[in-house]
mmCIF file of C-alpha atoms in Angstrom:
data_model
loop_
_atom_site.group_PDB
_atom_site.id
_atom_site.type_symbol
_atom_site.label_atom_id
_atom_site.label_comp_id
_atom_site.label_asym_id
_atom_site.label_seq_id
_atom_site.Cartn_x
_atom_site.Cartn_y
_atom_site.Cartn_z
ATOM 1 C CA UNK U 114 -154.830 -9.994 56.243
ATOM 2 C CA UNK U 115 -152.298 -12.784 56.441
ATOM 3 C CA UNK U 116 -153.721 -15.989 57.950
ATOM 4 C CA UNK U 117 -152.362 -16.549 61.447
ATOM 5 C CA UNK U 118 -151.107 -12.958 61.767
ATOM 6 C CA UNK U 119 -153.297 -10.637 63.793
ATOM 7 C CA UNK U 120 -153.156 -6.878 63.687
ATOM 8 C CA UNK U 121 -153.857 -4.483 66.524
ATOM 9 C CA UNK U 122 -157.314 -3.832 64.984
ATOM 10 C CA UNK U 123 -158.056 -7.576 65.061
ATOM 11 C CA UNK U 124 -157.087 -7.737 68.729
ATOM 12 C CA UNK U 125 -159.271 -4.721 69.551
ATOM 13 C CA UNK U 126 -162.222 -6.300 67.695
ATOM 14 C CA UNK U 127 -161.801 -9.637 69.500
ATOM 15 C CA UNK U 128 -161.477 -7.894 72.872
ATOM 16 C CA UNK U 129 -164.707 -5.968 72.201
ATOM 17 C CA UNK U 130 -166.575 -9.131 71.241
ATOM 18 C CA UNK U 131 -165.367 -10.974 74.336
ATOM 19 C CA UNK U 132 -165.848 -8.000 76.689
ATOM 20 C CA UNK U 133 -168.208 -8.956 79.482
ATOM 21 C CA UNK U 134 -171.447 -7.018 79.673
ATOM 22 C CA UNK U 135 -171.223 -4.958 82.845
ATOM 23 C CA UNK U 136 -173.493 -2.663 84.811
ATOM 24 C CA UNK U 137 -174.085 0.677 83.101
ATOM 25 C CA UNK U 138 -173.564 3.971 84.922
ATOM 26 C CA UNK U 139 -177.335 4.455 84.991
ATOM 27 C CA UNK U 140 -177.840 1.004 86.541
ATOM 28 C CA UNK U 141 -175.079 1.697 89.060
ATOM 29 C CA UNK U 142 -176.848 4.894 90.161
ATOM 30 C CA UNK U 143 -180.135 3.004 90.486
ATOM 31 C CA UNK U 144 -178.394 0.237 92.449
ATOM 32 C CA UNK U 145 -177.004 2.787 94.881
ATOM 33 C CA UNK U 146 -180.432 4.314 95.384
ATOM 34 C CA UNK U 147 -182.040 0.872 95.712
ATOM 35 C CA UNK U 148 -179.463 -0.045 98.339
ATOM 36 C CA UNK U 149 -180.686 2.939 100.368
ATOM 37 C CA UNK U 150 -184.304 1.765 100.198
ATOM 38 C CA UNK U 151 -185.515 3.695 97.126
ATOM 39 C CA UNK U 152 -188.413 1.604 95.827
ATOM 40 C CA UNK U 153 -188.676 3.617 92.612
ATOM 41 C CA UNK U 154 -185.055 2.810 91.791
ATOM 42 C CA UNK U 155 -185.647 -0.864 92.499
ATOM 43 C CA UNK U 156 -188.716 -0.808 90.290
ATOM 44 C CA UNK U 157 -186.722 0.910 87.524
ATOM 45 C CA UNK U 158 -184.179 -1.917 87.694
ATOM 46 C CA UNK U 159 -186.669 -4.800 87.646
ATOM 47 C CA UNK U 160 -189.866 -3.877 85.803
ATOM 48 C CA UNK U 161 -188.314 -3.354 82.339
ATOM 49 C CA UNK U 162 -187.209 -7.003 82.364
ATOM 50 C CA UNK U 163 -190.459 -8.572 83.600
ATOM 51 C CA UNK U 164 -191.788 -9.612 80.159
ATOM 52 C CA UNK U 165 -188.439 -11.119 79.157
ATOM 53 C CA UNK U 166 -188.207 -13.014 82.441
ATOM 54 C CA UNK U 167 -191.703 -14.356 81.904
ATOM 55 C CA UNK U 168 -190.840 -15.574 78.393
ATOM 56 C CA UNK U 169 -187.689 -17.254 79.690
ATOM 57 C CA UNK U 170 -189.627 -18.947 82.504
ATOM 58 C CA UNK U 171 -192.390 -20.087 80.137
ATOM 59 C CA UNK U 172 -189.750 -21.541 77.813
ATOM 60 C CA UNK U 173 -188.272 -23.465 80.734
ATOM 61 C CA UNK U 174 -191.413 -24.546 82.558
ATOM 62 C CA UNK U 175 -194.018 -24.635 79.744
ATOM 63 C CA UNK U 176 -196.770 -23.364 81.995
ATOM 64 C CA UNK U 177 -198.148 -19.874 82.639
ATOM 65 C CA UNK U 178 -198.860 -20.334 86.332
ATOM 66 C CA UNK U 179 -195.458 -21.826 87.128
ATOM 67 C CA UNK U 180 -193.755 -19.160 85.011
ATOM 68 C CA UNK U 181 -195.531 -16.370 86.885
ATOM 69 C CA UNK U 182 -194.498 -17.918 90.197
ATOM 70 C CA UNK U 183 -190.914 -18.281 88.959
ATOM 71 C CA UNK U 184 -190.787 -14.608 87.924
ATOM 72 C CA UNK U 185 -192.057 -13.596 91.353
ATOM 73 C CA UNK U 186 -189.436 -15.748 93.050
ATOM 74 C CA UNK U 187 -186.802 -14.274 90.734
ATOM 75 C CA UNK U 188 -187.839 -10.772 91.802
ATOM 76 C CA UNK U 189 -187.764 -11.718 95.486
ATOM 77 C CA UNK U 190 -184.238 -13.137 95.154
ATOM 78 C CA UNK U 191 -183.103 -10.203 93.028
ATOM 79 C CA UNK U 192 -184.477 -7.644 95.478
ATOM 80 C CA UNK U 193 -182.578 -9.320 98.290
ATOM 81 C CA UNK U 194 -179.346 -9.356 96.292
ATOM 82 C CA UNK U 195 -179.697 -5.855 94.853
ATOM 83 C CA UNK U 196 -180.594 -4.142 98.132
ATOM 84 C CA UNK U 197 -178.026 -5.984 100.252
ATOM 85 C CA UNK U 198 -175.079 -5.323 97.959
ATOM 86 C CA UNK U 199 -174.640 -8.996 97.005
ATOM 87 C CA UNK U 200 -174.849 -8.086 93.318
ATOM 88 C CA UNK U 201 -171.265 -7.232 92.374
ATOM 89 C CA UNK U 202 -171.966 -5.677 88.970
ATOM 90 C CA UNK U 203 -169.868 -8.127 86.971
ATOM 91 C CA UNK U 204 -172.788 -8.387 84.525
ATOM 92 C CA UNK U 205 -175.706 -6.219 83.512
ATOM 93 C CA UNK U 206 -178.816 -6.292 85.675
ATOM 94 C CA UNK U 207 -180.711 -7.973 82.812
ATOM 95 C CA UNK U 208 -178.117 -10.735 82.573
ATOM 96 C CA UNK U 209 -178.152 -11.189 86.352
ATOM 97 C CA UNK U 210 -181.958 -11.448 86.424
ATOM 98 C CA UNK U 211 -181.983 -14.045 83.635
ATOM 99 C CA UNK U 212 -179.431 -16.113 85.508
ATOM 100 C CA UNK U 213 -181.567 -16.016 88.655
ATOM 101 C CA UNK U 214 -184.682 -16.926 86.627
ATOM 102 C CA UNK U 215 -182.969 -19.885 84.959
ATOM 103 C CA UNK U 216 -181.774 -21.140 88.360
ATOM 104 C CA UNK U 217 -185.282 -20.742 89.829
ATOM 105 C CA UNK U 218 -186.743 -22.680 86.894
ATOM 106 C CA UNK U 219 -184.171 -25.429 87.298
ATOM 107 C CA UNK U 220 -185.110 -25.706 90.979
ATOM 108 C CA UNK U 221 -188.786 -25.995 90.017
ATOM 109 C CA UNK U 222 -187.974 -28.692 87.480
ATOM 110 C CA UNK U 223 -185.962 -30.631 90.026
ATOM 111 C CA UNK U 224 -188.734 -30.431 92.609
ATOM 112 C CA UNK U 225 -191.422 -31.656 90.271
ATOM 113 C CA UNK U 226 -190.992 -34.745 88.214
ATOM 114 C CA UNK U 227 -194.530 -34.758 86.858
ATOM 115 C CA UNK U 228 -195.533 -34.339 83.252
ATOM 116 C CA UNK U 229 -195.875 -30.807 81.938
ATOM 117 C CA UNK U 230 -198.887 -29.231 80.247
ATOM 118 C CA UNK U 231 -198.086 -27.597 76.923
ATOM 119 C CA UNK U 232 -201.102 -25.295 76.958
ATOM 120 C CA UNK U 233 -199.260 -22.021 77.467
ATOM 121 C CA UNK U 234 -196.192 -22.376 75.255
ATOM 122 C CA UNK U 235 -198.059 -20.310 72.658
ATOM 123 C CA UNK U 236 -197.203 -17.320 74.846
ATOM 124 C CA UNK U 237 -193.812 -17.427 73.148
ATOM 125 C CA UNK U 238 -195.498 -16.545 69.878
ATOM 126 C CA UNK U 239 -197.665 -13.781 71.366
ATOM 127 C CA UNK U 240 -198.255 -10.957 68.948
ATOM 128 C CA UNK U 241 -197.894 -13.131 65.869
ATOM 129 C CA UNK U 242 -200.872 -13.714 63.601
ATOM 130 C CA UNK U 243 -200.461 -17.482 63.660
ATOM 131 C CA UNK U 244 -203.340 -19.872 63.162
ATOM 132 C CA UNK U 245 -204.248 -22.292 65.924
ATOM 133 C CA UNK U 246 -202.639 -25.179 64.047
ATOM 134 C CA UNK U 247 -199.391 -23.277 63.627
ATOM 135 C CA UNK U 248 -199.425 -22.413 67.338
ATOM 136 C CA UNK U 249 -199.875 -26.070 68.185
ATOM 137 C CA UNK U 250 -196.967 -26.956 65.907
ATOM 138 C CA UNK U 251 -194.718 -24.362 67.550
ATOM 139 C CA UNK U 252 -195.828 -25.581 70.966
ATOM 140 C CA UNK U 253 -195.010 -29.192 70.129
ATOM 141 C CA UNK U 254 -191.698 -28.310 68.495
ATOM 142 C CA UNK U 255 -190.523 -26.225 71.457
ATOM 143 C CA UNK U 256 -191.718 -28.834 73.916
ATOM 144 C CA UNK U 257 -189.523 -31.379 72.168
ATOM 145 C CA UNK U 258 -186.414 -29.414 73.170
ATOM 146 C CA UNK U 259 -184.659 -29.837 76.526
ATOM 147 C CA UNK U 260 -185.096 -26.776 78.782
ATOM 148 C CA UNK U 261 -181.595 -25.353 78.246
ATOM 149 C CA UNK U 262 -181.928 -25.611 74.459
ATOM 150 C CA UNK U 263 -185.327 -23.900 74.634
ATOM 151 C CA UNK U 264 -183.827 -21.074 76.671
ATOM 152 C CA UNK U 265 -180.824 -20.645 74.373
ATOM 153 C CA UNK U 266 -183.129 -20.702 71.340
ATOM 154 C CA UNK U 267 -185.427 -18.118 72.927
ATOM 155 C CA UNK U 268 -182.637 -15.758 73.956
ATOM 156 C CA UNK U 269 -180.588 -16.027 70.729
ATOM 157 C CA UNK U 270 -183.193 -16.422 67.997
ATOM 158 C CA UNK U 271 -186.269 -14.757 69.473
ATOM 159 C CA UNK U 272 -184.802 -12.092 71.776
ATOM 160 C CA UNK U 273 -181.726 -11.560 69.554
ATOM 161 C CA UNK U 274 -179.226 -11.598 72.433
ATOM 162 C CA UNK U 275 -175.538 -11.968 71.659
ATOM 163 C CA UNK U 276 -173.893 -15.278 72.426
ATOM 164 C CA UNK U 277 -171.877 -13.570 75.196
ATOM 165 C CA UNK U 278 -175.056 -12.243 76.858
ATOM 166 C CA UNK U 279 -176.660 -15.697 76.726
ATOM 167 C CA UNK U 280 -173.508 -17.338 78.069
ATOM 168 C CA UNK U 281 -173.308 -14.934 80.994
ATOM 169 C CA UNK U 282 -176.997 -15.373 81.769
ATOM 170 C CA UNK U 283 -176.766 -19.150 81.821
ATOM 171 C CA UNK U 284 -173.338 -19.372 83.435
ATOM 172 C CA UNK U 285 -171.835 -21.283 80.503
ATOM 173 C CA UNK U 286 -169.253 -20.537 77.832
ATOM 174 C CA UNK U 287 -170.119 -18.880 74.526
ATOM 175 C CA UNK U 288 -169.010 -22.094 72.828
ATOM 176 C CA UNK U 289 -171.598 -24.009 74.887
ATOM 177 C CA UNK U 290 -174.269 -21.522 73.753
ATOM 178 C CA UNK U 291 -173.315 -22.186 70.125
ATOM 179 C CA UNK U 292 -173.473 -25.931 70.758
ATOM 180 C CA UNK U 293 -176.874 -25.811 72.476
ATOM 181 C CA UNK U 294 -178.261 -23.550 69.736
ATOM 182 C CA UNK U 295 -176.953 -25.884 67.069
ATOM 183 C CA UNK U 296 -178.616 -28.845 68.795
ATOM 184 C CA UNK U 297 -181.871 -26.879 69.075
ATOM 185 C CA UNK U 298 -181.811 -25.949 65.393
ATOM 186 C CA UNK U 299 -181.120 -29.542 64.369
ATOM 187 C CA UNK U 300 -183.868 -30.875 66.630
ATOM 188 C CA UNK U 301 -186.384 -28.322 65.362
ATOM 189 C CA UNK U 302 -185.441 -29.073 61.747
ATOM 190 C CA UNK U 303 -185.820 -32.818 62.385
ATOM 191 C CA UNK U 304 -189.173 -32.156 64.035
ATOM 192 C CA UNK U 305 -190.274 -30.052 61.035
ATOM 193 C CA UNK U 306 -189.198 -32.737 58.562
ATOM 194 C CA UNK U 307 -190.988 -35.418 60.565
ATOM 195 C CA UNK U 308 -194.146 -33.318 60.717
ATOM 196 C CA UNK U 309 -194.122 -32.416 57.000
ATOM 197 C CA UNK U 310 -193.568 -36.034 55.930
ATOM 198 C CA UNK U 311 -196.419 -37.267 58.136
ATOM 199 C CA UNK U 312 -199.008 -35.042 56.428
#
């Protein structure tokens, strides 16, 4: 390949990478049924994403109770949008739900300006065989990140989403996702270095 000269294959590859994630045919069929009052279809659209939504809300709010409430509010808003036809299908249902959840969490953060308990951040490491000390370290490290960086870190590094999926979910550019992730990695590395030198 000659630098600065792009082939048709290069253009196809770039177009595929930048292609927005849209509603699948299966989701579209479920959306149609949900719009006609089919509760099973609505459940099939929402329930598979409940655990992910909870992890995103915990990463934003750092509390189990608030995260559970935020997921419920996300579902209420999503049900209204999905059954009324407000959801236009310009993204996948998963991406749409994450965007709603992030907005709900931001509203919660704006409404409360109190300090946050870190007790439930270990939920992000659920399933891992970490010791209590390691859980506390992860909790403190994640708590040191601003909410958007925590969310980007969770979606990219833990959930393994693509940068385009994260960008669509958060309503930002893919470049912004890269920037936020870079800041999160640097902050976590600085936190790790600080912690290891203080032992």
